[in-house]
Structure formats: C-alpha cells, structure tokens
Tab-separated table of C-alpha atoms and ligand atoms in Angstrom:
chain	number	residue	atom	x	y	z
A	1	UNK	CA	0.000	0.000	0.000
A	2	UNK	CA	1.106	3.567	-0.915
A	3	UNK	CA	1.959	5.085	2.425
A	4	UNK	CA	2.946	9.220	3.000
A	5	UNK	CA	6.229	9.315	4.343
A	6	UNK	CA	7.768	12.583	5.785
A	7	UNK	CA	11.757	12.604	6.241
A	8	UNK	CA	13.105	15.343	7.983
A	9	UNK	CA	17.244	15.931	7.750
A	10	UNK	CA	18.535	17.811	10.180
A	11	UNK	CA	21.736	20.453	9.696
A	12	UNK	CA	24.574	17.774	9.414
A	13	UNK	CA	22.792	15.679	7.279
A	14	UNK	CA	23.001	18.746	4.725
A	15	UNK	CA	26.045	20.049	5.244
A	16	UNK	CA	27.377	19.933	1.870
A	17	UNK	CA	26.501	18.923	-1.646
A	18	UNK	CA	27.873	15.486	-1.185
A	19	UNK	CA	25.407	14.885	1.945
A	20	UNK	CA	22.632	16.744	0.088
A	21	UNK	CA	23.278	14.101	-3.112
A	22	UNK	CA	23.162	10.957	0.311
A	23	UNK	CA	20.363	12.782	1.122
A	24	UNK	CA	18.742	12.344	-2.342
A	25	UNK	CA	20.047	8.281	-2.466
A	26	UNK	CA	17.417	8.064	0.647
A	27	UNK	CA	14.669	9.984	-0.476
A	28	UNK	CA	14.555	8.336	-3.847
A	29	UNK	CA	14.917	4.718	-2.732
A	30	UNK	CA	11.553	5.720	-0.630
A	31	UNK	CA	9.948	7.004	-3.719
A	32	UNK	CA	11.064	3.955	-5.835
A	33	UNK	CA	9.481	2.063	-3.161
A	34	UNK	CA	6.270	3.820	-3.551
A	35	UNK	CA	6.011	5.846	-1.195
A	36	UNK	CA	4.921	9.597	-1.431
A	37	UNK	CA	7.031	11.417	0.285
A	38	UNK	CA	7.552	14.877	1.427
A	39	UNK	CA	11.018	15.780	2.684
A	40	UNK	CA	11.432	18.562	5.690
A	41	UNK	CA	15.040	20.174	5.299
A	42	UNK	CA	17.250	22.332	7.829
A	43	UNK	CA	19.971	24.847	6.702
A	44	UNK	CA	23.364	23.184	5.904
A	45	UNK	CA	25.263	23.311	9.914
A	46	UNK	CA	26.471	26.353	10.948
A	47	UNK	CA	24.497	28.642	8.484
A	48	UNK	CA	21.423	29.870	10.966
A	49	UNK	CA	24.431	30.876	13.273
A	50	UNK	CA	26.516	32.850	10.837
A	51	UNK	CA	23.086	34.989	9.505
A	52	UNK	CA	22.507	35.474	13.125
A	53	UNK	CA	26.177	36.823	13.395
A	54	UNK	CA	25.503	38.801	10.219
A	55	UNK	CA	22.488	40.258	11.135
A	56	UNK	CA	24.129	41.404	14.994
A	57	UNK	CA	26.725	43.230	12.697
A	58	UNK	CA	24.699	44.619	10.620
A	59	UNK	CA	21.922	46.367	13.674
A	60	UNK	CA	23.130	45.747	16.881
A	61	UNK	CA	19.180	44.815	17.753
A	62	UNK	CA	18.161	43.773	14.521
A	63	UNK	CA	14.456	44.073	13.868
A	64	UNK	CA	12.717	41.211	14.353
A	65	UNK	CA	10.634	40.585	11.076
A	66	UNK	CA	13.816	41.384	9.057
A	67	UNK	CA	16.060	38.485	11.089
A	68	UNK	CA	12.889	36.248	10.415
A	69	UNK	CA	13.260	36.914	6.843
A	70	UNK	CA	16.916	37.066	6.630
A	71	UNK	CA	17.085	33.736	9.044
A	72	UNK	CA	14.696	31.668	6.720
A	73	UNK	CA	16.824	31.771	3.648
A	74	UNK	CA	19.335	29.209	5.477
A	75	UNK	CA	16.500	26.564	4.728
A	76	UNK	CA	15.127	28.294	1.275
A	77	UNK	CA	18.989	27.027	0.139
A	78	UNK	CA	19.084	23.470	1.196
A	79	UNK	CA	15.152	23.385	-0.222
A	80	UNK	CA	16.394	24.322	-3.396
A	81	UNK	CA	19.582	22.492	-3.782
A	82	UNK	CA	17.809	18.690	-3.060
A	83	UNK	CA	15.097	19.547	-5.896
A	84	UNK	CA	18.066	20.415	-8.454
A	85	UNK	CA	19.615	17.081	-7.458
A	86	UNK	CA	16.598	15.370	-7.599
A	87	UNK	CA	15.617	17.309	-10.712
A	88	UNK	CA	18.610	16.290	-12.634
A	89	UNK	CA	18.699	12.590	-11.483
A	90	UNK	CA	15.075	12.565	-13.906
A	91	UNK	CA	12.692	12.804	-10.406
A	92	UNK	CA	9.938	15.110	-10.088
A	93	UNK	CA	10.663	17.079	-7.262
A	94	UNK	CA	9.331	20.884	-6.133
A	95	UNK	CA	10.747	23.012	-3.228
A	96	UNK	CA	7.832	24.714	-0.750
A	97	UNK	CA	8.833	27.397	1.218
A	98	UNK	CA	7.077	27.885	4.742
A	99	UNK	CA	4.179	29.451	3.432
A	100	UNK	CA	3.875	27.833	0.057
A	101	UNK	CA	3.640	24.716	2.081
A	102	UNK	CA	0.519	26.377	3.745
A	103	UNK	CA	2.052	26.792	7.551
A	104	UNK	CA	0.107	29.407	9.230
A	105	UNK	CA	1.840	30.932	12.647
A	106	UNK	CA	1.106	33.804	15.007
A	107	UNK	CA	3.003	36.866	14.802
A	108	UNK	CA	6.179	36.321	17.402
A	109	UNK	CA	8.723	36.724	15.388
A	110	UNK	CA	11.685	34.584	16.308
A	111	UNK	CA	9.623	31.698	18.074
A	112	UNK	CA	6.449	31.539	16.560
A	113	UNK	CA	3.718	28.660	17.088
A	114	UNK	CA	2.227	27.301	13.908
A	115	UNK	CA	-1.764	27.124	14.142
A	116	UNK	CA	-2.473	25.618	11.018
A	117	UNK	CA	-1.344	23.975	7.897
A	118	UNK	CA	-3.341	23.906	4.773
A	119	UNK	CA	-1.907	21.096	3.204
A	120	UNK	CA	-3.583	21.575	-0.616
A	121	UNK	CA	-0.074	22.463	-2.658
A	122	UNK	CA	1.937	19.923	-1.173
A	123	UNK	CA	-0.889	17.087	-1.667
A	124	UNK	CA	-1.424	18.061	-4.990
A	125	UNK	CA	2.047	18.083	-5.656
A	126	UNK	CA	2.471	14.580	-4.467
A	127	UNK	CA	-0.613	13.152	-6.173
A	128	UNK	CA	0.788	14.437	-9.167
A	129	UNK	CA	3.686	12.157	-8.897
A	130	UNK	CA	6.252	14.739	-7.222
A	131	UNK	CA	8.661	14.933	-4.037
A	132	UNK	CA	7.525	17.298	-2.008
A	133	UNK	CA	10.784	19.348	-0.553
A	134	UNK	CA	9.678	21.495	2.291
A	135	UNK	CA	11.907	24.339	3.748
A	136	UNK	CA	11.741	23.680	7.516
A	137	UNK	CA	11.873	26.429	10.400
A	138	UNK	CA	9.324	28.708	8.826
A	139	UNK	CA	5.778	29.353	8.014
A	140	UNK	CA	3.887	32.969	7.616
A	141	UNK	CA	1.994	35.038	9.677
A	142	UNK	CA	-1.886	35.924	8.668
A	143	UNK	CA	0.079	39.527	7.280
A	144	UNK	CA	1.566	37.124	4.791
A	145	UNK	CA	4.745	37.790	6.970
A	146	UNK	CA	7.880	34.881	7.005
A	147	UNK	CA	8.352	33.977	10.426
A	148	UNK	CA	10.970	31.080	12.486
A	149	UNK	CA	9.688	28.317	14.944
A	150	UNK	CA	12.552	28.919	17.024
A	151	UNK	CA	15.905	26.937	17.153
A	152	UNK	CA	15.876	23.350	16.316
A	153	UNK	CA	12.198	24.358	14.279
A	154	UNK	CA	12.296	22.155	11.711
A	155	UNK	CA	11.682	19.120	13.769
A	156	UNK	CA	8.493	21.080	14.701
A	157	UNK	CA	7.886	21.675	10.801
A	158	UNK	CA	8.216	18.045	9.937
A	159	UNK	CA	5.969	16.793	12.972
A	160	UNK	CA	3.305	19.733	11.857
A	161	UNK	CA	3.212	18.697	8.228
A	162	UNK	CA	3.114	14.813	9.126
A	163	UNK	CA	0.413	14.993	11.438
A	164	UNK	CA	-1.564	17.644	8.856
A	165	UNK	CA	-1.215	15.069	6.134
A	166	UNK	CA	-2.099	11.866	8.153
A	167	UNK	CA	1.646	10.542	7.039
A	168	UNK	CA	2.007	7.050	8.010
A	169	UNK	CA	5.355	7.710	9.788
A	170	UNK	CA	7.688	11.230	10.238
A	171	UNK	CA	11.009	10.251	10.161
A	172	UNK	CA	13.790	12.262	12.045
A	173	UNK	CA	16.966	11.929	10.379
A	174	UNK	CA	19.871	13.274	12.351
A	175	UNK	CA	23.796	12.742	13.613
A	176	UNK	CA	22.928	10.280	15.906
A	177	UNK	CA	21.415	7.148	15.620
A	178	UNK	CA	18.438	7.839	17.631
A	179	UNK	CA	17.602	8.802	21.235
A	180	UNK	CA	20.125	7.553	24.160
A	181	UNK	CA	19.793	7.323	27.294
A	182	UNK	CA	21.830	10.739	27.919
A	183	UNK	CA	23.607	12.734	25.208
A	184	UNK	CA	26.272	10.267	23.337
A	185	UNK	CA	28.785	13.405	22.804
A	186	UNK	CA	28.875	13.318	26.916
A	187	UNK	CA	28.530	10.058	27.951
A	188	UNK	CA	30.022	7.287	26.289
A	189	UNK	CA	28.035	4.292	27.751
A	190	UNK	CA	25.205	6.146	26.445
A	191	UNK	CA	22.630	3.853	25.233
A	192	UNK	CA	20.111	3.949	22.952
A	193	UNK	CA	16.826	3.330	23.389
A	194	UNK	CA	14.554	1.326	20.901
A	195	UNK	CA	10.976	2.805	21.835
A	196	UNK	CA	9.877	6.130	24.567
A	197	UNK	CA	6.772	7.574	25.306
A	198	UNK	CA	6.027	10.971	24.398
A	199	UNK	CA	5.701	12.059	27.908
A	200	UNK	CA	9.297	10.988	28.461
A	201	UNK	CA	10.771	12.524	25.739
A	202	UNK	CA	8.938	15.853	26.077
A	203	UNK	CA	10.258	15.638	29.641
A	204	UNK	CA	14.123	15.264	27.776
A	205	UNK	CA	13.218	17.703	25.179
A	206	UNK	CA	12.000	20.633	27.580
A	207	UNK	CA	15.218	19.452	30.074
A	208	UNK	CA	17.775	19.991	27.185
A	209	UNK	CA	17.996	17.181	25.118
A	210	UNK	CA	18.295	18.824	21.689
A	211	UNK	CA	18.086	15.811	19.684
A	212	UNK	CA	13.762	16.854	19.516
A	213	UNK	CA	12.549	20.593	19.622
A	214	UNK	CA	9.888	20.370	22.203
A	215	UNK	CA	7.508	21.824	20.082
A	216	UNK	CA	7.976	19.005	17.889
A	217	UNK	CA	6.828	16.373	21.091
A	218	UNK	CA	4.348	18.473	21.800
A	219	UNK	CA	2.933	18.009	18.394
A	220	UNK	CA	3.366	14.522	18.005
A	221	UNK	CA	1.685	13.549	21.354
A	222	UNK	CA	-1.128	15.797	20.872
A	223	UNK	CA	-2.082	14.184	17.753
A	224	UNK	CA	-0.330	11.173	17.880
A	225	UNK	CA	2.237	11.359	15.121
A	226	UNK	CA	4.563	8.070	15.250
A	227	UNK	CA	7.907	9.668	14.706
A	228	UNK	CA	10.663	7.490	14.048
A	229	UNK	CA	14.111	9.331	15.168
A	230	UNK	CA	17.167	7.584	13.454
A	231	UNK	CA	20.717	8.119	12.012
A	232	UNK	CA	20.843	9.570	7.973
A	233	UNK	CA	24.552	7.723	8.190
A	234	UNK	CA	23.223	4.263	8.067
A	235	UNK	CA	20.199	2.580	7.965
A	236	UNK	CA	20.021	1.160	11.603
A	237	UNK	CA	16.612	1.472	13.300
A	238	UNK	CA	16.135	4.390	15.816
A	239	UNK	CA	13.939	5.649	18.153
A	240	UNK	CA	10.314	4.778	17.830
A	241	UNK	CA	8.608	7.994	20.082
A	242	UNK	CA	4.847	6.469	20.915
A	243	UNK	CA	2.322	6.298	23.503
A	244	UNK	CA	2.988	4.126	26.453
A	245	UNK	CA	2.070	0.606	26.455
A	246	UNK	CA	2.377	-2.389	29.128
A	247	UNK	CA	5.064	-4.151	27.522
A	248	UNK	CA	7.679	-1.365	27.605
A	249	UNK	CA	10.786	-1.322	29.691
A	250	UNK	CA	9.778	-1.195	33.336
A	251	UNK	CA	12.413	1.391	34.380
A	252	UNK	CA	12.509	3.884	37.352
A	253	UNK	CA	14.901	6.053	35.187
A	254	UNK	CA	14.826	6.294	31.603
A	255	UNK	CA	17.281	9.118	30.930
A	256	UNK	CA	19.559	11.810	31.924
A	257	UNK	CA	19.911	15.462	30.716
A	258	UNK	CA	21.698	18.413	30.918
A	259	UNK	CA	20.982	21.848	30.364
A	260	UNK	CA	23.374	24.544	30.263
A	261	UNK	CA	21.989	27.099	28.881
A	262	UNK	CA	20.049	28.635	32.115
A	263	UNK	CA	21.231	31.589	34.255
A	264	UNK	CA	20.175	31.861	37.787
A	265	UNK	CA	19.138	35.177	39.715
A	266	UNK	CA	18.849	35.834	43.418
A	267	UNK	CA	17.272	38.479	45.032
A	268	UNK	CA	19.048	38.888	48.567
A	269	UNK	CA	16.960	40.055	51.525
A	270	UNK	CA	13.492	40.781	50.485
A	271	UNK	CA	10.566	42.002	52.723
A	272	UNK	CA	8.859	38.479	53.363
A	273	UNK	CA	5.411	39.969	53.111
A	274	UNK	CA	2.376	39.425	50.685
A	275	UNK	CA	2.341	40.679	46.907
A	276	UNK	CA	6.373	40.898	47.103
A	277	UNK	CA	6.700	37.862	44.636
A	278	UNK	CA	3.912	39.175	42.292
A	279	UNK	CA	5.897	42.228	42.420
A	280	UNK	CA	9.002	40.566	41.019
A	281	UNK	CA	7.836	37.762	38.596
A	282	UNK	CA	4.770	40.421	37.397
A	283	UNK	CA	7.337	42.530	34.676
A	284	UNK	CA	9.063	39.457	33.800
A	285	UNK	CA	5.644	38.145	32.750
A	286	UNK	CA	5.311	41.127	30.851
A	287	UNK	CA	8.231	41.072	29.194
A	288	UNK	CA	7.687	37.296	27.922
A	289	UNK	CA	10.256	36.164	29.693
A	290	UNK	CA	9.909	32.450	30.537
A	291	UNK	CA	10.966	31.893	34.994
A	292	UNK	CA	11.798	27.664	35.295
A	293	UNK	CA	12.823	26.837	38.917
A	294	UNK	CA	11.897	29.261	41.836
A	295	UNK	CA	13.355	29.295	45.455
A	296	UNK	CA	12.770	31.032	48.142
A	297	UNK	CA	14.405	30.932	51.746
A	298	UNK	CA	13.290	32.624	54.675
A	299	UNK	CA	15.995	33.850	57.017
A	300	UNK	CA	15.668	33.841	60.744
A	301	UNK	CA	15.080	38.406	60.614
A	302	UNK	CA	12.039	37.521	58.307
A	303	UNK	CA	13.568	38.528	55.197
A	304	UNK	CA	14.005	35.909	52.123
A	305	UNK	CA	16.901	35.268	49.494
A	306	UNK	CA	14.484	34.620	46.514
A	307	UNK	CA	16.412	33.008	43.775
A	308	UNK	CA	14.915	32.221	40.480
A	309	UNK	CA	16.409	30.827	36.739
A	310	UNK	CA	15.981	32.194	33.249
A	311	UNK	CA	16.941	30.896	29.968
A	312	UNK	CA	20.563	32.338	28.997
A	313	UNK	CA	19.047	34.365	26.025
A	314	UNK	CA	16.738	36.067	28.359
A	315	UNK	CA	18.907	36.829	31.268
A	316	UNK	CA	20.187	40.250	29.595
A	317	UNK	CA	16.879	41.662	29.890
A	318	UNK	CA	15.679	39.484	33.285
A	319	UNK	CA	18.678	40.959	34.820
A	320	UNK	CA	17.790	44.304	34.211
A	321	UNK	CA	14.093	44.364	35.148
A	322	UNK	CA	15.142	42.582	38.464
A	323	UNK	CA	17.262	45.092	39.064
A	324	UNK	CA	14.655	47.725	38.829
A	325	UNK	CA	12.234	45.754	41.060
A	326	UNK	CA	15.037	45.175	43.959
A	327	UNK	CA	15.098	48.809	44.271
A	328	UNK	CA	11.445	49.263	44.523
A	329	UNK	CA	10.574	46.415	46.765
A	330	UNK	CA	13.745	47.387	49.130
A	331	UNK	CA	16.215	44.284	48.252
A	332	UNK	CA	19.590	45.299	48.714
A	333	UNK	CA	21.449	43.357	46.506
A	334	UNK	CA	20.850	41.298	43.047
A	335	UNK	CA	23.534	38.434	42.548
A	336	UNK	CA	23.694	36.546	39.806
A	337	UNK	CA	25.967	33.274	38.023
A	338	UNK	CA	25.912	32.210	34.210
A	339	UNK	CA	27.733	29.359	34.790
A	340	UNK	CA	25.297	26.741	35.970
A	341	UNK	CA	24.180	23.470	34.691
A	342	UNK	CA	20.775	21.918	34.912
A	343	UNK	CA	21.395	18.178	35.011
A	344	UNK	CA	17.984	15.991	35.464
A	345	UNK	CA	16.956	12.394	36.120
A	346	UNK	CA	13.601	11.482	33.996
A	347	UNK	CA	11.384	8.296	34.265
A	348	UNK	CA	7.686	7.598	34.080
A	349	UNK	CA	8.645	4.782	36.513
A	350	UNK	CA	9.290	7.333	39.059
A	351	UNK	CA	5.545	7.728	39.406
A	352	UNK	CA	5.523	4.573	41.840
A	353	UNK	CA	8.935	4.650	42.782
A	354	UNK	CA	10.321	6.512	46.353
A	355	UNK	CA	13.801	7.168	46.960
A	356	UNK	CA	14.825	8.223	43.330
A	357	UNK	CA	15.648	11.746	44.408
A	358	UNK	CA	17.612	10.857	47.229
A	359	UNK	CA	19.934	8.329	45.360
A	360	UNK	CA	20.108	11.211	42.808
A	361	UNK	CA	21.630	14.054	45.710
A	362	UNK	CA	24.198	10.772	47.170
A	363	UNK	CA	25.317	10.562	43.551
A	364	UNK	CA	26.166	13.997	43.148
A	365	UNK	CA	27.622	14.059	47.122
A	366	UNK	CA	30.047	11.108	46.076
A	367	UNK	CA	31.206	13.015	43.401
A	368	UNK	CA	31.178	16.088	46.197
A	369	UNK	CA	29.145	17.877	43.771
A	370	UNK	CA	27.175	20.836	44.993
A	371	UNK	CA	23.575	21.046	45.236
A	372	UNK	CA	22.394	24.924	44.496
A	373	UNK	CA	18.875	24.612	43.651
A	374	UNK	CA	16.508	21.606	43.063
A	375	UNK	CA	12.835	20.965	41.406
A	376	UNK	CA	10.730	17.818	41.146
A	377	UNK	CA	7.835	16.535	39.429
A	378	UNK	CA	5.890	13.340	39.140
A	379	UNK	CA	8.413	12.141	36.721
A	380	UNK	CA	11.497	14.392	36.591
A	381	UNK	CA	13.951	15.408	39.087
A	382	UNK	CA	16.132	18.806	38.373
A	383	UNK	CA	19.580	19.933	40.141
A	384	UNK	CA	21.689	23.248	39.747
A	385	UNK	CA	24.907	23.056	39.944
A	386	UNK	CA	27.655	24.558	38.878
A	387	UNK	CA	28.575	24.195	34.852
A	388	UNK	CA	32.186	22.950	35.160
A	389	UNK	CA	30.782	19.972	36.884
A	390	UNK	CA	28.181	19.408	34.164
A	391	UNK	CA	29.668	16.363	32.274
A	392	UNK	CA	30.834	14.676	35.188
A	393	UNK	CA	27.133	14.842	37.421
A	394	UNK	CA	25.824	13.195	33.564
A	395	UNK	CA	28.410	10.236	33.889
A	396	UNK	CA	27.931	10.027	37.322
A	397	UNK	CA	24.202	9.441	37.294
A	398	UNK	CA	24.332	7.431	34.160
A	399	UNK	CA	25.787	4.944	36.002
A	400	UNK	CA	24.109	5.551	39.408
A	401	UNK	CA	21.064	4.926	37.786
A	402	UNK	CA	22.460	1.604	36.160
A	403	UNK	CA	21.468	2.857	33.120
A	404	UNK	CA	25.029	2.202	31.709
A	405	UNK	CA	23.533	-1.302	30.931
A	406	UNK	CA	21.080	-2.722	28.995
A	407	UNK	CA	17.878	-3.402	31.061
A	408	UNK	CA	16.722	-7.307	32.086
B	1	LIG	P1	19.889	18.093	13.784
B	1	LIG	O1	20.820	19.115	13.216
B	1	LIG	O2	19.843	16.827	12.989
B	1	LIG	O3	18.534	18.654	14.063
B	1	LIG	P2	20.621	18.369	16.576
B	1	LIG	O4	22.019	18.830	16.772
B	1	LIG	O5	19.538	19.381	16.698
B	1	LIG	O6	20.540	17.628	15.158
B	1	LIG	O7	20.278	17.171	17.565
B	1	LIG	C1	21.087	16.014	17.598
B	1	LIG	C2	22.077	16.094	18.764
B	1	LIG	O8	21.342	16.020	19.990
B	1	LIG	C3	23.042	14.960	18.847
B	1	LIG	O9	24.178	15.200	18.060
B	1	LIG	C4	23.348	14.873	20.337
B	1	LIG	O10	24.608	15.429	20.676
B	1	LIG	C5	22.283	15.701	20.996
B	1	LIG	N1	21.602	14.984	22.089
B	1	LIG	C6	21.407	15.467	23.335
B	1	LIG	N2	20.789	14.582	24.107
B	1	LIG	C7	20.571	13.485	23.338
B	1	LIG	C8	19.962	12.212	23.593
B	1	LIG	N3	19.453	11.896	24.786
B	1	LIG	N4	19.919	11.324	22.570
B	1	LIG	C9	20.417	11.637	21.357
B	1	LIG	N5	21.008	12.820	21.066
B	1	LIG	C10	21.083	13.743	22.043
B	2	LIG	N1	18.263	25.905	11.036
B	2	LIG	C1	17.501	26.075	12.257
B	2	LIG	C2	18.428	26.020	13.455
B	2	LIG	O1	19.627	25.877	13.291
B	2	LIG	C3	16.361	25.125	12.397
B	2	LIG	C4	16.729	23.659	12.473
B	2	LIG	O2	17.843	23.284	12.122
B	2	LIG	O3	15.874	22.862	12.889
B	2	LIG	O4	17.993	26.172	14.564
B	3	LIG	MG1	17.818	19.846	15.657
C-alpha cells in the first residue's frame, strides 16, 4: 500500500553537496518504493548561526521581522539544492517554502507557534507524482509575513506537516542514531533506546535534550504522530517515540539530561510579606520572559533570598528588570551566576517509585558535587549546579542509575 512518508534531515545531514546528493540516495529509494514522500530540510550546519552573526553586525538589535526573513533563507537554500539534485537525477521534485507549504503561525517573530497547515499544494504536488521538498523552520503570519519556529524548528515543521497530512510515519533523520539514554557526545556508555513515550521525551526535550525541539513532542503527542528518530549515516533502526504501552521497559529512570543554557538570579533580603513575589515575577511576565525553577528561603530576621532561573538568552533583559524591582521592593542586593548546569533524572517509573531523588543528591555528594537549587515533578527530578561539573554529574548518574547497561 502507498503510504505518505515525511523525512526530515537535520543540519549535518546537509552540510554539503555530497550529503545533500546521500540525502537524495534516501529519499529516492523511498519514492522507488512507492512511497509519497515529502522531505522537511534544515539549513546546511552552521548557516542559521553565521546569519545570526551577520544580522548582529549589521543592527546591533536587529528588527525582528527582518532576522525572520533574513534567518529563513538558510533553509530556502538546502530546499532548493535537493530539488536540483533530484531534478537532474530525472525525479519530479518541487521546493515549498514555509508558506507555500501552507504553515500558518502567530506573529512572534523569532519563536512563533504554527496554528495551522493547509496542506492543498503539497498534496497536490504529491498526487501528481512529485517529491515534495519542504523548507523547515518557517511558516507565515496571517500579514503574509515569514516567520521562524525557534531553534531546532524544523523538527516542529516536519511533525506539523506529518500529522496535517495523516503521514504514516515522520522520520527524524539526524547525527545520531536515535535517542540515548543521555547525550552520546557526553557520555560514552550512552545507550540507545529502541521505543519512549512521548511524555518521556517531552520531559528530555524541555530538560535539554536537543536531539527533539519540544515543540515538535508536543505536536506529536497531541495528535499522535509516530515519529521514528534515526541516524541519515546508516540505515540502523532508531527511536520509535509512541504512547505508552504495558510491555515497555519497566524502568525507574529512563534518561539523563543536561541543560546549560540557564542563568540563575537571586534576590538577597526581600521584605517576606504578601504581593512581594507578584511584584518581582509580574514585569518578567510582561516582558515574555519564561521563569523555570523558583526558590525562596526565609531567614531567621524575616527577610528571604528569593532566587529564580531564566533561559541564557533572556537573562540580559531578566537581569535588568530585576534590578529595577530590587530597588522598589527594598532588596539590597541582586547576585547573579551564568555558569550553571541543569542536570535531570527522567522516568515515568518514578511515578511509583520513592527514593529516586535521594539516590540522585548521594550521587552527586560522592562526586562532592554541589547542590544549588533543586525541582521535582511526578516524573522528573532537576539539580543546579555549577557548569564545570556538568559532564561529570551526567556520567555520574548514568551509572548511578544503572542505566550504563542494557535493562533485564
Ligand atoms: P539536527 O541538526 O539533525 O537537528 P541536533 O544537533 O539538533 O541535530 O540534535 C542532535 C544532537 O542532539 C546529537 O548530536 C546529540 O549530541 C544531541 N543529544 C542530546 N541529548 C541526546 C539524547 N538523549 N539522545 C540523542 N542525542 C542527544
Ligand atoms: N536551522 C535552524 C536552526 O539551526 C532550524 C533547524 O535546524 O531545525 O535552529
Ligand atoms: Mg535539531
């Protein structure tokens, strides 16, 4: 049976005109097969950093819709290249830019959302016997304006477009053969692991696993999109990302990640009295700025250090507003650290498990790692510490966590 197929290649995988040609080998061997297929391309590596670099030269705050415009030629490139390739080899192929391919966002430049996709160009495309070659990463606004999905957006394109179409399976090809237990680059009894729920792997996304935008998760376990994530170097099975079923590995902990890119604020000596929080985290609101963990501890005169994290990109700004609001609310001093890591233990097993957290803080004390700030939920446990420690907390809970073997 003729099945839609979406293959998304990440960066590396079209790096170059040689890749972009392996690229092609793939994509046409699922066509031969019979397949439709549309294929959901990122800029060759390196290029969305170098027009951000550009663009800072050029205005040091460069306006927004511009960089949205300027950013989403990266992927127009790659787009075009693979149908040329494909072209010339004798295949019908077509490149779709964001809104060509019918991807509708909101207006925030930089990070939009997609709300819809109106699928009719690319389906028409593909039942007139073409490849469908999406740019990933961008869409339009209801202005007809070209906005991004953020970084790592065109896993988030490729989900979207997969789960518009009804494809029978979006495939995530990237530089690793699928997802591991922890990052493979830090840890090298890594793992990988043959099948994980979307809850888990939202969990790793939002906690700093790069490997999946979170957007893209999101996506897929809202409407159930059975993404396969797996290597475009060979053809080894990956990751299979689906809903959770009884015969899965019964785990506590299925995987370990590490953040780095958070900064962390604290607030010293604030009046420990009603409305002071709302006072603080009310302009950071305002100014979109996303808070993660939150701590607050009361000292013995009945003030409170309040201590909070931001994402690096927004700690310029954070930084500043906080500022502002010590000096209303009577805090006396603002301290702050850049380098901190965000390491994290993740299971759905933890759900009926006790203890987890507490062999996660003797881990880290046997290692004489530093605790700074910590944050729970039903199936996630988070620790600050500080960055130059990063790698080794990874390894260390890897194997604390036995997770440096395969499971019975
Ligand atoms: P692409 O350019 O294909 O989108 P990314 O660089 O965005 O690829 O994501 C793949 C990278 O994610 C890998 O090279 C790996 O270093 C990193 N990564 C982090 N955590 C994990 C994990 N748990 N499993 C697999 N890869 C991970
Ligand atoms: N090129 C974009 C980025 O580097 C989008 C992507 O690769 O998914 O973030
Ligand atoms: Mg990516």
């Amino acid at each position: 049976m003729m099945a839609i197929r979406v293959q998304k290649y990440g960066g590396t995988s079209v790096a170059d005109i040689d890749r972009i040609n392996r690229v092609a080998d793939r994509v046409s061997k699922a066509y031969d097969e019979g397949d439709k297929v549309v294929v959901v391309l990122s800029a060759m590596a390196g290029v969305t950093d170098s027009l951000i670099s550009l663009a800072r030269k050029a205005a040091p705050k460069p306006d927004t819709r511009e960089l949205d415009v300027l950013l989403a030629t990266g992927e127009q490139t790659t787009a075009a290249l693979l149908a040329m390739i494909l072209t010339s080899r004798g295949y019908m192929a077509k490149s779709f830019l964001g809104f060509q391919a019918g991807i509708r966002t909101d207006k925030t430049s930089g990070k939009a959302r997609i709300l819809d996709i109106d699928g009719k160009n690319i389906l028409n495309a593909l039942h007139a016997g073409y490849i469908a070659v999406v740019a990933g990463f961008q869409g339009a606004d209801e202005d007809g304006d070209i906005t991004t999905l953020g970084r790592g957006g065109s896993d988030t394109s490729a989900v979207a477009i997969a789960s518009s179409l009804k494809a029978d399976v979006c495939e995530i090809f990237t530089d690793v053969d699928g997802v591991y237990t922890t990052d493979p680059r830090i840890c090298d009894k890594a793992r990988k692991i043959k099948r994980i729920t979307y809850e888990e792997m939202l969990e790793m996304a939002i906690l700093g696993a790069k490997v999946l935008q979170i957007r893209s998760v999101e996506f897929a376990k809202k409407y159930n999109v059975p993404v396969h994530v797996r290597s475009s170097f060979n053809e080894e099975e990956g990751t299979m990302v689906v809903n959770e079923t009884a015969d899965m590995e019964s785990v506590v902990v299925s995987g370990i990640t590490c953040d780095m890119n958070e900064a962390r604020i604290t607030l010293k000596n604030v009046p420990d009295q009603p409305g002071t929080s709302a006072k603080i985290f009310t302009p950071l609101a305002e100014a979109e700025i996303c808070v993660d963990m939150i701590i607050q501890n009361t000292q013995s005169n009945g003030d409170t250090d309040l201590t909070f994290t931001v994402t690096k990109d927004d700690f310029a700004k954070a930084r500043e507003i906080t500022e502002r609001v010590a000096k209303e609310i009577g805090s006396p001093e603002v301290v702050t650290a850049t380098d901190i890591a965000k390491v994290s233990v993740i299971g759905l097993g933890m759900k009926s498990h006790s203890g987890v957290a507490a062999a996660m803080f003797q881990a880290l004390a046997n290692e004489n790692i530093n605790i700074r700030l910590i944050s729970t939920s039903e199936i996630r446990i988070s620790c600050v510490i500080q960055a130059k420690y990063a790698e080794l907390a990874v390894r260390t809970l890897h194997t604390a966590f036995g997770l440096d073997q395969e499971p019975k």
